Coordinates of C-alpha atoms and ligand atoms in Angstrom, one line a residue:
X1 CA 121.4 243.5 267.3
X2 CA 120.1 240.3 264.6
X3 CA 122.6 236.8 265.3
X4 CA 122.5 236.2 260.7
X5 CA 120.9 233.0 261.1
X6 CA 123.0 230.2 259.0
X7 CA 121.8 229.1 256.1
X8 CA 119.0 225.7 256.5
X9 CA 121.0 223.3 254.0
X10 CA 123.9 224.6 252.1
X11 CA 122.6 224.1 248.4
X12 CA 124.7 221.1 246.7
X13 CA 125.0 221.0 242.9
X14 CA 125.3 217.8 241.5
X15 CA 127.3 218.0 238.7
X16 CA 126.4 216.9 235.7
X17 CA 128.5 214.4 233.8
X18 CA 129.0 215.2 230.2
X19 CA 131.3 213.3 228.0
X20 CA 134.3 215.1 228.7
X21 CA 137.5 214.7 227.0
X22 CA 141.0 216.1 229.1
X23 CA 144.0 216.6 226.3
X24 CA 146.6 217.5 228.1
X25 CA 149.3 218.5 226.3
X26 CA 152.9 218.3 227.7
X27 CA 155.1 219.7 225.6
X28 CA 154.4 222.7 223.6
X29 CA 155.1 223.1 220.0
X30 CA 153.7 226.1 217.6
X31 CA 152.2 229.3 220.0
X32 CA 148.6 229.7 218.0
X33 CA 146.2 226.9 219.9
X34 CA 145.2 225.0 216.8
X35 CA 143.5 222.0 219.0
X36 CA 143.4 219.1 216.6
X37 CA 147.1 219.6 216.1
X38 CA 148.7 220.9 219.0
X39 CA 146.7 218.4 221.7
X40 CA 147.4 215.0 222.2
X41 CA 144.7 213.4 223.7
X42 CA 144.3 211.5 227.3
X43 CA 140.4 210.0 227.2
X44 CA 138.7 210.3 230.9
X45 CA 135.3 210.4 231.9
X46 CA 134.4 212.7 234.8
X47 CA 132.3 211.4 237.5
X48 CA 129.6 211.9 238.6
X49 CA 129.9 213.9 242.3
X50 CA 128.0 215.6 244.2
X51 CA 129.7 219.1 244.6
X52 CA 129.9 222.0 247.2
X53 CA 130.2 224.6 243.9
X54 CA 131.4 228.4 243.9
X55 CA 131.3 230.2 241.3
X56 CA 134.9 232.5 240.1
X57 CA 133.5 233.9 237.2
X58 CA 130.1 234.8 235.4
X59 CA 129.7 236.8 232.7
X60 CA 126.4 237.9 231.1
X61 CA 127.6 240.8 228.9
X62 CA 124.0 242.7 229.8
X63 CA 125.5 245.2 231.4
X64 CA 126.7 248.0 228.0
X65 CA 129.3 249.9 230.8
X66 CA 131.5 246.7 230.7
X67 CA 131.3 246.3 227.0
X68 CA 132.7 242.6 226.2
X69 CA 133.7 242.5 230.1
X70 CA 137.2 241.3 229.4
X71 CA 136.9 239.1 226.3
X72 CA 139.2 239.1 224.1
X73 CA 139.4 237.9 220.1
X74 CA 142.2 235.3 219.1
X75 CA 143.2 235.4 215.8
X76 CA 144.2 238.3 213.5
X77 CA 141.6 240.4 212.6
X78 CA 139.1 239.0 214.4
X79 CA 137.2 241.0 216.5
X80 CA 135.4 240.2 219.9
X81 CA 132.5 242.6 221.0
X82 CA 129.4 243.1 222.7
X83 CA 126.6 242.6 220.6
X84 CA 122.5 243.2 221.7
X85 CA 120.8 240.7 219.2
X86 CA 119.6 237.3 219.8
X87 CA 120.8 237.2 223.4
X88 CA 120.7 233.9 225.2
X89 CA 118.9 235.5 227.8
X90 CA 119.1 239.7 228.7
X91 CA 120.4 242.2 226.3
X92 CA 123.6 241.1 225.4
X93 CA 125.4 238.1 224.5
X94 CA 129.3 238.3 222.2
X95 CA 129.7 238.2 218.5
X96 CA 133.1 237.4 217.5
X97 CA 133.3 237.7 213.7
X98 CA 135.9 237.9 211.5
X99 CA 137.5 234.4 212.1
X100 CA 139.3 232.6 209.1
X101 CA 140.5 229.5 210.2
X102 CA 138.8 227.4 213.5
X103 CA 140.4 228.6 216.2
X104 CA 139.8 232.2 215.6
X105 CA 137.8 232.9 218.8
X106 CA 137.6 234.6 222.0
X107 CA 139.7 234.4 224.9
X108 CA 139.6 235.6 228.4
X109 CA 142.4 236.1 231.0
X110 CA 141.1 233.5 234.3
X111 CA 144.7 233.7 236.4
X112 CA 144.1 234.1 239.7
X113 CA 140.6 231.9 239.4
X114 CA 141.9 228.7 238.7
X115 CA 143.9 226.1 240.4
X116 CA 146.0 223.1 239.6
X117 CA 144.4 219.8 241.8
X118 CA 140.6 221.0 241.9
X119 CA 137.9 220.4 239.2
X120 CA 136.8 223.8 237.8
X121 CA 133.5 223.3 235.5
X122 CA 132.4 225.7 232.5
X123 CA 129.2 226.2 231.2
X124 CA 128.6 228.3 228.4
X125 CA 125.4 229.4 225.9
X126 CA 126.4 229.2 221.9
X127 CA 125.5 229.8 218.6
X128 CA 126.4 230.6 215.7
X129 CA 126.5 233.7 213.5
X130 CA 126.7 234.5 210.2
X131 CA 129.2 233.0 207.9
X132 CA 130.6 229.7 207.0
X133 CA 128.8 228.6 204.7
X134 CA 127.8 229.2 200.5
X135 CA 124.1 228.5 201.3
X136 CA 122.4 231.6 203.3
X137 CA 119.7 229.6 203.4
X138 CA 120.7 226.4 204.6
X139 CA 120.8 225.2 208.6
X140 CA 124.7 225.5 210.1
X141 CA 126.0 223.7 212.4
X142 CA 129.8 223.3 213.7
X143 CA 131.2 221.7 216.6
X144 CA 132.6 224.9 219.6
X145 CA 134.6 224.0 221.6
X146 CA 135.6 225.8 224.9
X147 CA 139.2 225.7 226.6
X148 CA 141.3 225.9 229.1
X149 CA 145.4 226.9 228.3
X150 CA 148.8 227.4 230.8
X151 CA 150.5 230.2 229.0
X152 CA 153.3 231.1 229.0
X153 CA 156.3 229.2 228.8
X154 CA 155.4 225.7 229.2
X155 CA 152.0 225.9 227.7
X156 CA 149.8 223.5 228.3
X157 CA 145.5 223.2 226.8
X158 CA 142.7 221.7 228.4
X159 CA 139.3 221.1 226.0
X160 CA 137.2 221.7 228.9
X161 CA 133.4 221.2 226.7
X162 CA 132.3 220.9 223.6
X163 CA 129.2 221.1 221.7
X164 CA 127.0 220.5 218.1
X165 CA 126.1 224.2 217.3
X166 CA 123.7 226.5 215.2
X167 CA 122.7 229.4 213.7
X168 CA 119.5 228.6 214.0
X169 CA 118.9 228.7 218.5
X170 CA 121.6 228.5 221.3
X171 CA 123.4 225.3 222.8
X172 CA 124.4 224.9 226.3
X173 CA 128.3 224.1 226.3
X174 CA 129.1 222.6 229.8
X175 CA 132.1 220.4 230.7
X176 CA 134.8 220.2 233.7
X177 CA 138.4 219.8 234.3
X178 CA 140.7 219.0 237.1
X179 CA 144.0 220.3 236.2
X180 CA 146.6 218.2 237.3
X181 CA 148.0 218.4 241.3
X182 CA 151.6 218.9 239.6
X183 CA 150.5 222.0 237.1
X184 CA 152.5 224.9 237.7
X185 CA 150.7 227.7 238.6
X186 CA 150.5 230.8 236.2
X187 CA 148.5 233.0 233.6
X188 CA 145.7 230.9 232.8
X189 CA 143.2 231.8 229.9
X190 CA 139.7 230.2 228.6
X191 CA 138.9 230.1 225.3
X192 CA 135.3 229.8 222.9
X193 CA 137.2 228.4 218.9
X194 CA 135.6 225.6 216.7
X195 CA 136.4 222.4 215.7
X196 CA 135.8 223.0 212.0
X197 CA 132.9 225.8 211.3
X198 CA 134.3 229.3 210.0
X199 CA 130.9 231.2 211.4
X200 CA 130.8 234.4 213.6
X201 CA 130.6 233.1 216.9
X202 CA 128.1 234.3 219.8
X203 CA 128.5 233.5 223.7
X204 CA 126.5 233.6 226.4
X205 CA 125.7 233.3 230.5
X206 CA 129.5 232.2 230.8
X207 CA 130.3 231.0 234.5
X208 CA 133.1 228.8 235.9
X209 CA 132.8 227.6 239.0
X210 CA 135.3 225.1 241.1
X211 CA 134.4 223.6 244.5
X212 CA 135.0 225.1 248.0
X213 CA 135.7 223.7 251.3
X214 CA 133.9 223.8 253.9
X215 CA 133.4 227.6 255.8
X216 CA 134.8 227.6 258.9
X217 CA 132.7 227.2 261.7
X218 CA 135.2 227.3 264.4
X219 CA 135.8 231.2 264.7
X220 CA 133.6 234.2 265.7
X221 CA 131.0 235.9 263.7
X222 CA 132.2 238.9 262.1
X223 CA 128.4 240.9 263.1
X224 CA 128.2 239.0 265.6
X225 CA 131.2 240.1 267.8
X226 CA 129.1 244.1 267.9
X227 CA 126.4 245.9 267.8
X228 CA 127.3 247.7 264.6
X229 CA 126.6 246.5 261.4
X230 CA 129.0 244.9 259.6
X231 CA 128.5 244.4 255.6
X232 CA 129.7 244.0 252.5
X233 CA 129.2 243.7 248.6
X234 CA 127.6 241.2 247.0
X235 CA 126.3 240.3 243.6
X236 CA 124.2 237.5 242.8
X237 CA 126.7 234.7 243.5
X238 CA 127.4 235.7 246.9
X239 CA 123.7 234.2 247.7
X240 CA 123.9 230.3 247.1
X241 CA 126.4 227.7 248.1
X242 CA 129.1 228.4 250.5
X243 CA 129.9 232.3 249.5
X244 CA 126.0 232.3 251.2
X245 CA 126.9 230.6 254.2
X246 CA 130.2 232.9 254.8
X247 CA 128.3 235.3 254.1
X248 CA 125.7 235.1 256.9
X249 CA 127.8 233.3 259.2
X250 CA 129.9 236.7 259.2
X251 CA 127.8 240.0 258.0
X252 CA 124.7 241.5 259.1
X253 CA 123.7 244.0 256.0
X254 CA 124.7 244.2 251.9
X255 CA 125.6 246.6 249.9
X256 CA 124.9 245.7 246.2
X257 CA 128.4 246.0 244.2
X258 CA 126.4 246.3 240.8
X259 CA 122.8 245.5 241.5
X260 CA 121.3 249.0 241.8
X261 CA 123.1 251.4 240.2
X262 CA 121.8 254.0 237.1
X263 CA 122.3 251.3 234.1
X264 CA 121.5 248.2 235.5
X265 CA 117.8 249.5 236.9
X266 CA 116.9 252.0 233.7
X267 CA 119.3 251.3 231.4
X268 CA 117.2 253.2 229.0
X269 CA 114.5 255.4 230.2
X270 CA 111.5 254.6 230.9
X271 CA 112.5 250.9 231.4
X272 CA 113.0 249.6 234.3
X273 CA 115.1 246.5 235.3
X274 CA 114.9 245.8 239.3
X275 CA 115.2 241.8 238.7
X276 CA 119.2 242.4 240.1
X277 CA 118.0 244.1 242.4
X278 CA 115.7 242.0 243.9
X279 CA 117.6 238.9 243.9
X280 CA 119.1 240.6 246.4
X281 CA 116.6 242.8 248.0
X282 CA 114.7 239.2 248.5
X283 CA 117.6 237.3 250.1
X284 CA 118.5 240.0 253.0
X285 CA 114.7 239.7 253.5
X286 CA 114.9 236.2 253.3
X287 CA 118.0 236.5 256.5
X288 CA 116.6 239.4 258.0
X289 CA 119.7 241.4 256.9
X290 CA 119.9 245.3 257.1
X291 CA 120.6 247.0 253.1
X292 CA 122.9 250.0 252.0
X293 CA 121.6 251.8 248.8
X294 CA 124.4 252.2 246.7
X295 CA 123.9 254.5 244.4
X296 CA 121.8 257.2 242.8
X297 CA 123.4 260.0 241.9
X298 CA 126.9 259.1 240.1
X299 CA 129.7 260.2 236.7
X300 CA 129.9 256.3 236.1
X301 CA 127.7 253.5 235.7
X302 CA 124.8 255.7 234.4
X303 CA 123.8 255.2 231.0
X304 CA 125.1 257.9 228.2
X305 CA 120.7 258.9 227.1
X306 CA 120.7 260.5 230.9
X307 CA 122.6 263.6 230.1
X308 CA 121.1 264.1 226.1
X309 CA 117.8 264.5 225.0
X310 CA 115.5 262.6 222.5
X311 CA 117.0 263.2 219.8
X312 CA 120.1 262.4 220.8
X313 CA 121.7 266.1 221.3
X314 CA 123.9 266.8 224.7
X315 CA 122.5 268.1 227.3
X316 CA 123.4 272.2 228.0
X317 CA 123.0 273.9 231.3
X318 CA 119.5 275.8 229.4
X319 CA 117.2 275.8 232.2
X320 CA 114.7 273.5 230.2
X321 CA 118.1 270.9 229.8
X322 CA 118.1 271.3 233.3
X323 CA 114.6 270.5 234.4
X324 CA 114.6 267.4 231.9
X325 CA 118.0 266.4 234.1
X326 CA 116.5 267.3 237.5
X327 CA 113.4 265.2 236.1
X328 CA 114.8 262.3 235.5
X329 CA 116.9 262.3 238.5
X330 CA 113.8 262.6 240.2
X331 CA 111.7 259.7 238.2
X332 CA 114.8 257.2 239.3
X333 CA 114.6 257.5 243.0
X334 CA 111.0 257.6 242.5
X335 CA 110.4 254.7 240.7
X336 CA 113.1 252.6 243.0
X337 CA 111.3 254.1 246.2
X338 CA 107.9 252.9 244.5
X339 CA 109.3 249.7 243.4
X340 CA 110.3 249.5 247.3
X341 CA 107.4 249.5 249.4
X342 CA 105.0 247.6 246.4
X343 CA 107.3 244.4 247.2
X344 CA 108.3 245.0 251.0
X345 CA 106.6 247.5 252.2
X346 CA 106.8 248.1 255.2
X347 CA 109.8 244.8 255.7
X348 CA 111.8 247.0 253.3
X349 CA 115.5 246.2 254.3
X350 CA 117.3 249.6 252.6
X351 CA 118.0 251.3 255.6
X352 CA 120.8 254.2 254.1
X353 CA 121.0 255.6 250.7
X354 CA 124.7 257.1 249.4
X355 CA 123.0 259.8 247.0
X356 CA 125.8 261.3 245.5
X357 CA 128.9 258.7 244.7
X358 CA 132.2 260.4 244.1
X359 CA 131.5 264.5 243.3
X360 CA 135.2 265.7 244.1
X361 CA 137.5 266.6 242.8
X362 CA 140.8 268.7 245.0
X363 CA 142.1 269.2 241.3
X364 CA 139.2 271.7 240.6
X365 CA 138.9 275.5 241.7
X366 CA 135.6 274.2 243.6
X367 CA 137.1 271.0 244.6
X368 CA 134.6 269.9 242.9
X369 CA 134.2 267.0 239.9
X370 CA 132.8 268.5 236.6
X371 CA 130.4 265.9 235.8
X372 CA 127.6 265.4 233.5
X373 CA 125.5 266.1 236.1
X374 CA 128.1 269.2 236.8
X375 CA 128.5 270.9 233.3
X376 CA 124.6 270.7 233.8
X377 CA 122.7 271.8 236.9
X378 CA 125.9 273.2 237.7
X379 CA 127.4 272.2 241.9
X380 CA 123.9 272.6 243.1
X381 CA 122.6 269.3 241.9
X382 CA 124.6 267.9 245.1
X383 CA 121.8 269.8 247.5
X384 CA 118.9 268.9 244.9
X385 CA 119.2 265.5 244.6
X386 CA 119.8 265.5 248.4
X387 CA 116.2 267.3 248.5
X388 CA 114.7 264.7 245.8
X389 CA 115.9 261.6 248.4
X390 CA 114.8 263.4 251.1
X391 CA 110.7 263.9 249.5
X392 CA 110.7 260.6 247.6
X393 CA 112.4 258.3 250.3
X394 CA 111.2 259.8 253.8
X395 CA 112.5 261.1 256.4
X396 CA 114.0 257.4 258.3
X397 CA 116.1 257.0 255.4
X398 CA 120.0 257.2 256.1
X399 CA 121.1 260.2 253.3
X400 CA 125.1 259.4 252.3
X401 CA 127.6 261.3 250.4
X402 CA 129.7 258.9 249.9
X403 CA 133.6 259.2 248.3
X404 CA 137.1 257.5 247.9
X405 CA 140.1 258.2 248.9
X406 CA 139.1 261.0 252.1
X407 CA 141.8 260.5 254.2
X408 CA 143.7 262.3 251.4
X409 CA 144.5 265.7 252.6
X410 CA 143.2 267.5 249.7
X411 CA 140.5 265.1 249.2
X412 CA 140.0 265.8 252.9
X413 CA 139.4 269.9 252.1
X414 CA 137.5 269.2 249.1
X415 CA 135.0 267.1 251.5
X416 CA 134.9 269.2 254.2
X417 CA 134.5 272.7 252.5
X418 CA 131.8 270.5 250.6
X419 CA 129.8 269.7 253.6
X420 CA 130.2 273.3 255.6
X421 CA 128.6 274.7 251.7
X422 CA 126.0 271.9 252.3
X423 CA 125.3 272.0 255.8
X424 CA 125.0 276.4 255.5
X425 CA 122.4 275.4 252.9
X426 CA 120.9 273.3 254.9
X427 CA 120.7 270.5 252.7
X428 CA 119.3 267.1 254.3
X429 CA 123.0 264.8 254.3
X430 CA 122.8 262.5 257.2
X431 CA 126.2 261.0 256.8
X432 CA 129.8 260.6 255.0
X433 CA 130.2 257.3 253.3
X434 CA 134.1 257.0 253.3
X435 CA 134.9 254.7 250.3
X436 CA 138.1 253.5 252.4
X437 CA 140.1 251.9 248.9
X438 CA 143.1 251.4 250.6
X439 CA 146.5 249.6 250.1
X440 CA 149.5 248.1 253.2
X441 CA 150.9 251.1 254.2
X442 CA 148.1 253.8 254.1
X443 CA 148.7 255.7 257.1
X444 CA 145.6 255.1 259.6
X445 CA 147.3 259.1 260.9
X446 CA 145.1 260.7 258.2
X447 CA 142.1 258.2 258.1
X448 CA 141.9 259.6 261.9
X449 CA 141.9 263.0 261.0
X450 CA 139.2 263.1 258.3
X451 CA 137.1 261.3 260.7
X452 CA 137.9 264.2 263.0
X453 CA 137.2 266.7 260.7
X454 CA 133.6 265.2 259.5
X455 CA 132.7 264.6 263.3
X456 CA 133.5 268.1 264.0
X457 CA 131.1 268.9 260.9
X458 CA 128.3 266.7 263.0
X459 CA 127.3 264.3 260.7
X460 CA 127.1 261.1 261.2
X461 CA 129.7 258.3 259.4
X462 CA 129.8 254.9 257.7
X463 CA 132.7 252.5 256.4
X464 CA 131.2 252.0 252.8
X465 CA 133.8 249.9 250.9
X466 CA 136.8 248.7 252.4
X467 CA 139.0 246.9 250.8
X468 CA 143.2 246.9 252.0
X469 CA 145.2 246.5 249.0
X470 CA 148.5 244.6 249.5
X471 CA 150.0 246.8 246.3
X472 CA 149.7 249.5 244.5
X473 CA 147.7 249.7 241.4
X474 CA 150.7 249.6 239.0
X475 CA 152.6 247.2 240.9
X476 CA 153.5 243.6 239.9
X477 CA 152.8 240.8 242.1
X478 CA 153.6 237.8 241.6
X479 CA 153.6 236.1 244.7
X480 CA 151.1 236.5 248.2
X481 CA 153.7 235.7 251.3
X482 CA 152.5 235.3 255.0
X483 CA 154.5 239.0 255.6
X484 CA 152.7 240.9 253.8
X485 CA 148.7 239.4 255.0
X486 CA 150.2 239.9 257.8
X487 CA 151.1 243.5 257.3
X488 CA 147.6 243.7 255.6
X489 CA 146.2 241.8 259.2
X490 CA 147.9 244.5 261.9
X491 CA 146.4 247.3 259.9
X492 CA 143.4 246.3 259.4
X493 CA 143.3 245.9 263.3
X494 CA 143.8 249.5 263.6
X495 CA 141.8 250.9 260.6
X496 CA 139.0 249.0 262.3
X497 CA 139.5 250.6 265.8
X498 CA 140.5 253.9 264.2
X499 CA 136.8 253.5 262.8
X500 CA 134.9 252.5 265.6
X501 CA 136.5 255.1 268.2
X502 CA 133.8 257.2 265.6
X503 CA 131.0 255.6 266.3
X504 CA 130.0 253.9 262.7
X505 CA 126.2 253.3 261.3
X506 CA 128.2 250.5 259.5
X507 CA 131.2 249.4 258.3
X508 CA 131.3 247.7 255.5
X509 CA 133.9 244.9 253.5
X510 CA 133.5 246.2 248.9
X511 CA 133.7 241.8 248.6
X512 CA 133.1 238.5 250.8
X513 CA 136.2 236.9 250.0
X514 CA 139.4 237.7 247.7
X515 CA 138.5 236.2 244.6
X516 CA 135.4 238.4 244.3
X517 CA 136.9 241.4 244.7
X518 CA 137.2 244.2 242.0
X519 CA 140.8 245.1 242.8
X520 CA 142.2 241.8 240.4
X521 CA 140.6 243.9 237.0
X522 CA 140.8 247.5 238.0
X523 CA 143.1 249.3 236.9
X524 CA 144.4 246.5 235.0
X525 CA 144.6 242.6 235.8
X526 CA 145.8 241.7 239.6
X527 CA 145.2 238.5 239.4
X528 CA 146.8 238.2 242.8
X529 CA 145.3 241.3 244.6
X530 CA 143.7 239.9 247.8
X531 CA 142.3 242.8 249.7
X532 CA 139.7 241.3 251.7
X533 CA 138.7 239.3 255.1
X534 CA 138.4 235.7 253.3
X535 CA 141.1 233.9 251.0
X536 CA 139.3 232.0 247.6
X537 CA 139.0 229.1 249.8
X538 CA 136.7 231.3 251.8
X539 CA 138.9 231.1 254.9
X540 CA 139.5 233.3 257.0
X541 CA 143.1 235.5 256.6
X542 CA 144.7 237.8 259.6
X543 CA 142.5 240.4 257.9
X544 CA 139.5 238.9 259.6
X545 CA 141.8 238.3 262.8
X546 CA 142.6 241.8 262.8
X547 CA 139.3 243.0 262.2
X548 CA 137.8 240.8 264.6
X549 CA 140.9 241.9 266.8
X550 CA 139.3 245.9 266.4
X551 CA 135.8 244.6 267.2
X552 CA 136.6 242.7 270.8
X553 CA 139.2 245.1 272.2
Ligands
XIL601 C1 133.1 248.4 241.0 C2 132.3 247.1 241.8 O1 133.1 246.4 242.4 C3 132.6 246.2 239.8 O2 132.1 245.4 239.4 C4 132.0 247.0 238.5 O3 132.5 246.5 237.4 C5 132.8 248.8 238.4 O4 132.1 249.6 240.1 N1 133.4 252.9 244.1 C6 132.0 252.7 244.1 C7 132.1 250.7 243.9 O5 131.7 253.5 244.8 O6 130.8 251.7 243.1 C8 132.8 250.1 242.2 O7 132.5 249.0 242.7 C9 133.7 250.6 243.3 C10 134.7 252.4 243.2

């Protein structure tokens, strides 16, 4: 099999020294962070040091589905909403309105992303909006500032960066802050405020990065240990620096975490944006990695326009509406297929596609999710999607039906029944994708039973989105113990052994290292959740050891 090539030369990012005043508050007085009143200045200038940085938070406000992407208003009567007016780049930025004090702004929870004893770099673009001056024609400007705060009993504030912003264009705000090693860990937030103006604030392209220790080179490559592709979900931030080094050392297949979803590829009907997808596919081609396409037909991450007519009327099960929706399904697939052929030709790395994602709902009489696809087209939308994908992508691409919790008995029954129908109808489905978002305590026997059931139907199988959470979504995790990580490693080993016993097409994990897991923000904030193989510092966890042990046993 292909051995992943190591990145030749890592990207050394130079941290530009900025005029930075690190201000530390020792005694917390007022609950509201009026920066000038509450913070004792302790000037220090950050030295210029070449550092290997990893991005731990990146927000561009471009995805309408993510709204304000976790940013919340700060202050009474303040609103912080995604806006499509004058973005710095892309299609959106954050607009903060209703400010009545300079400290009013917007905030985001960064607990689990920042740590004591480490230098963090914060960069963002800012601009003023309406208000903040009586003369609407005057050039308005004001000082806008980013602050990192430890919240709770021992509040502390660090002003990370400030800049003079105007209403006429965007200004970059950048700075670094080293949180003292003796800072107690806890809840953290990053917020935007001003020092003077009360004008509306705009924010775009926020990025927080921190140095990462070197990637371990003495441990075995996962992908290099077996002749089954080992994949991971990625976003652009994983494709440079040390994350990329880790990726190329252990994985030989990628899934775009979001970049190939319909809402990204075709946000408006007929207007395709292949940029985010190309970034990932270019990387895959450059390094000889395979790509699993995710996803074509889904109830989420699909723009509303798919299901409304040009006048905004919701589509119904009327034959003309049905045809319109089938045409749109085909147009989406066709545009992607043509783009792949045009850009990559024979080197197209996309070998498989999640054609339909999350079609099951055991709560319904027919076991199928009654999504907008289902409402308009009925249960046959699934067969139509596979027929169309086969016609558009050709016979060599593996067509996958992907779903979650397939190990649960009721979902296993719904899956088996759907598959039997699809097979009887001659639908060109090649494989079942099991997402496998599991947790410590999940039953390996149930997973085994599901893999057996699908094998009995003669279909191939893939593990598409493995992660093993330490807690259930409604449990609070205050600290992660060594015992929990060991239990996770043991379960990962048993799971991977079970997967391998069923001859999977590939095994993919849903994220490269713990900082990057979607479970830290879904279905609610779980800042300490750690469901992946590598920790926040990109170092191997017992879960990696368990995975490797299964591959080599
Ligand atoms: C998740 C991504 O990880 C998040 O970044 C995004 O905000 C929501 O979607 N099942 C799937 C994936 O099929 O597409 C989901 O990915 C995780 C659950």
